[in-house]
Amino acid sequence: MTYNVIDFEDMQNEPLTIVENEEIIREVRQIIRSLDEPSYAIIVLYYYKRIKIKEISSILNISEGTIKSVLHRSRNKVKKELIKRGFIEGLEERGVDIDEPQKQNR
């Protein structure tokens, strides 16, 4: 499960929109970097490297259930921090539902 990603191709190429999106991306990256090391590693492997949960489990020698729990807790931490920093409203206005995971064959 992953969260909806901002689709830049569907968005207008207005300079303000581009700057706002870049700012949100920077904030999310900063929040992810602040996670504890195991959570950070799992987030990077799953979302950035696009490795399946089963493979991450094998690589890190951690159960699939633990991987799923870490992903869930990490998403919640990112969401809470985005709310605290005032970014959630901006995402929701763009149609990004951060509570609804995308259904993917992962």
PDB file of C-alpha atoms in Angstrom, residues 17-84:
ATOM      1  CA  THR A  17       1.913  25.658  -7.906  1.00  0.00           C
ATOM      2  CA  ILE A  18       5.359  24.357  -8.813  1.00  0.00           C
ATOM      3  CA  VAL A  19       6.995  26.195  -5.900  1.00  0.00           C
ATOM      4  CA  GLU A  20       4.334  24.957  -3.448  1.00  0.00           C
ATOM      5  CA  ASN A  21       4.780  21.359  -4.621  1.00  0.00           C
ATOM      6  CA  GLU A  22       8.555  21.572  -4.325  1.00  0.00           C
ATOM      7  CA  GLU A  23       8.140  22.900  -0.789  1.00  0.00           C
ATOM      8  CA  ILE A  24       5.848  20.007   0.161  1.00  0.00           C
ATOM      9  CA  ILE A  25       8.299  17.495  -1.303  1.00  0.00           C
ATOM     10  CA  ARG A  26      11.176  19.076   0.664  1.00  0.00           C
ATOM     11  CA  GLU A  27       9.140  18.904   3.871  1.00  0.00           C
ATOM     12  CA  VAL A  28       8.210  15.250   3.348  1.00  0.00           C
ATOM     13  CA  ARG A  29      11.846  14.346   2.658  1.00  0.00           C
ATOM     14  CA  GLN A  30      12.948  16.209   5.776  1.00  0.00           C
ATOM     15  CA  ILE A  31      10.343  14.422   7.892  1.00  0.00           C
ATOM     16  CA  ILE A  32      11.333  11.030   6.490  1.00  0.00           C
ATOM     17  CA  ARG A  33      15.014  11.734   7.236  1.00  0.00           C
ATOM     18  CA  SER A  34      14.065  12.456  10.856  1.00  0.00           C
ATOM     19  CA  LEU A  35      12.554   8.986  11.369  1.00  0.00           C
ATOM     20  CA  ASP A  36      14.480   6.380  13.340  1.00  0.00           C
ATOM     21  CA  GLU A  37      16.976   4.403  11.265  1.00  0.00           C
ATOM     22  CA  PRO A  38      14.919   1.193  10.792  1.00  0.00           C
ATOM     23  CA  SER A  39      11.814   3.161   9.751  1.00  0.00           C
ATOM     24  CA  TYR A  40      13.860   5.333   7.412  1.00  0.00           C
ATOM     25  CA  ALA A  41      15.424   2.252   5.781  1.00  0.00           C
ATOM     26  CA  ILE A  42      12.037   0.597   5.270  1.00  0.00           C
ATOM     27  CA  ILE A  43      10.498   3.784   3.831  1.00  0.00           C
ATOM     28  CA  VAL A  44      13.401   4.208   1.397  1.00  0.00           C
ATOM     29  CA  LEU A  45      13.309   0.585   0.273  1.00  0.00           C
ATOM     30  CA  TYR A  46       9.535   0.537  -0.162  1.00  0.00           C
ATOM     31  CA  TYR A  47       8.724   3.959  -1.578  1.00  0.00           C
ATOM     32  CA  TYR A  48      11.928   5.088  -3.260  1.00  0.00           C
ATOM     33  CA  LYS A  49      13.465   1.783  -4.359  1.00  0.00           C
ATOM     34  CA  ARG A  50       9.993   0.226  -5.002  1.00  0.00           C
ATOM     35  CA  ILE A  51      10.959  -3.061  -3.336  1.00  0.00           C
ATOM     36  CA  LYS A  52       8.097  -5.352  -2.320  1.00  0.00           C
ATOM     37  CA  ILE A  53       7.366  -5.996   1.346  1.00  0.00           C
ATOM     38  CA  LYS A  54       8.325  -9.660   0.997  1.00  0.00           C
ATOM     39  CA  GLU A  55      11.729  -8.706  -0.405  1.00  0.00           C
ATOM     40  CA  ILE A  56      12.308  -6.063   2.291  1.00  0.00           C
ATOM     41  CA  SER A  57      11.478  -8.710   4.880  1.00  0.00           C
ATOM     42  CA  SER A  58      14.146 -10.965   3.410  1.00  0.00           C
ATOM     43  CA  ILE A  59      16.741  -8.193   3.048  1.00  0.00           C
ATOM     44  CA  LEU A  60      16.327  -6.869   6.606  1.00  0.00           C
ATOM     45  CA  ASN A  61      15.411 -10.198   8.223  1.00  0.00           C
ATOM     46  CA  ILE A  62      12.220  -8.666   9.653  1.00  0.00           C
ATOM     47  CA  SER A  63       8.732 -10.174   9.420  1.00  0.00           C
ATOM     48  CA  GLU A  64       6.342  -8.867   6.773  1.00  0.00           C
ATOM     49  CA  GLY A  65       3.909  -7.890   9.539  1.00  0.00           C
ATOM     50  CA  THR A  66       6.572  -5.750  11.181  1.00  0.00           C
ATOM     51  CA  ILE A  67       7.367  -4.086   7.845  1.00  0.00           C
ATOM     52  CA  LYS A  68       3.673  -3.264   7.364  1.00  0.00           C
ATOM     53  CA  SER A  69       3.436  -1.885  10.913  1.00  0.00           C
ATOM     54  CA  VAL A  70       6.510   0.284  10.430  1.00  0.00           C
ATOM     55  CA  LEU A  71       5.115   1.633   7.145  1.00  0.00           C
ATOM     56  CA  HIS A  72       1.781   2.408   8.814  1.00  0.00           C
ATOM     57  CA  ARG A  73       3.361   4.144  11.813  1.00  0.00           C
ATOM     58  CA  SER A  74       5.776   6.058   9.590  1.00  0.00           C
ATOM     59  CA  ARG A  75       2.964   7.315   7.341  1.00  0.00           C
ATOM     60  CA  ASN A  76       1.105   8.486  10.436  1.00  0.00           C
ATOM     61  CA  LYS A  77       4.196  10.300  11.708  1.00  0.00           C
ATOM     62  CA  VAL A  78       4.650  12.023   8.355  1.00  0.00           C
ATOM     63  CA  LYS A  79       0.969  12.995   8.277  1.00  0.00           C
ATOM     64  CA  LYS A  80       1.026  14.380  11.831  1.00  0.00           C
ATOM     65  CA  GLU A  81       4.141  16.399  11.089  1.00  0.00           C
ATOM     66  CA  LEU A  82       2.641  17.772   7.853  1.00  0.00           C
ATOM     67  CA  ILE A  83      -0.462  18.809   9.807  1.00  0.00           C
ATOM     68  CA  LYS A  84       1.722  20.482  12.424  1.00  0.00           C
TER      69      LYS A  84
END
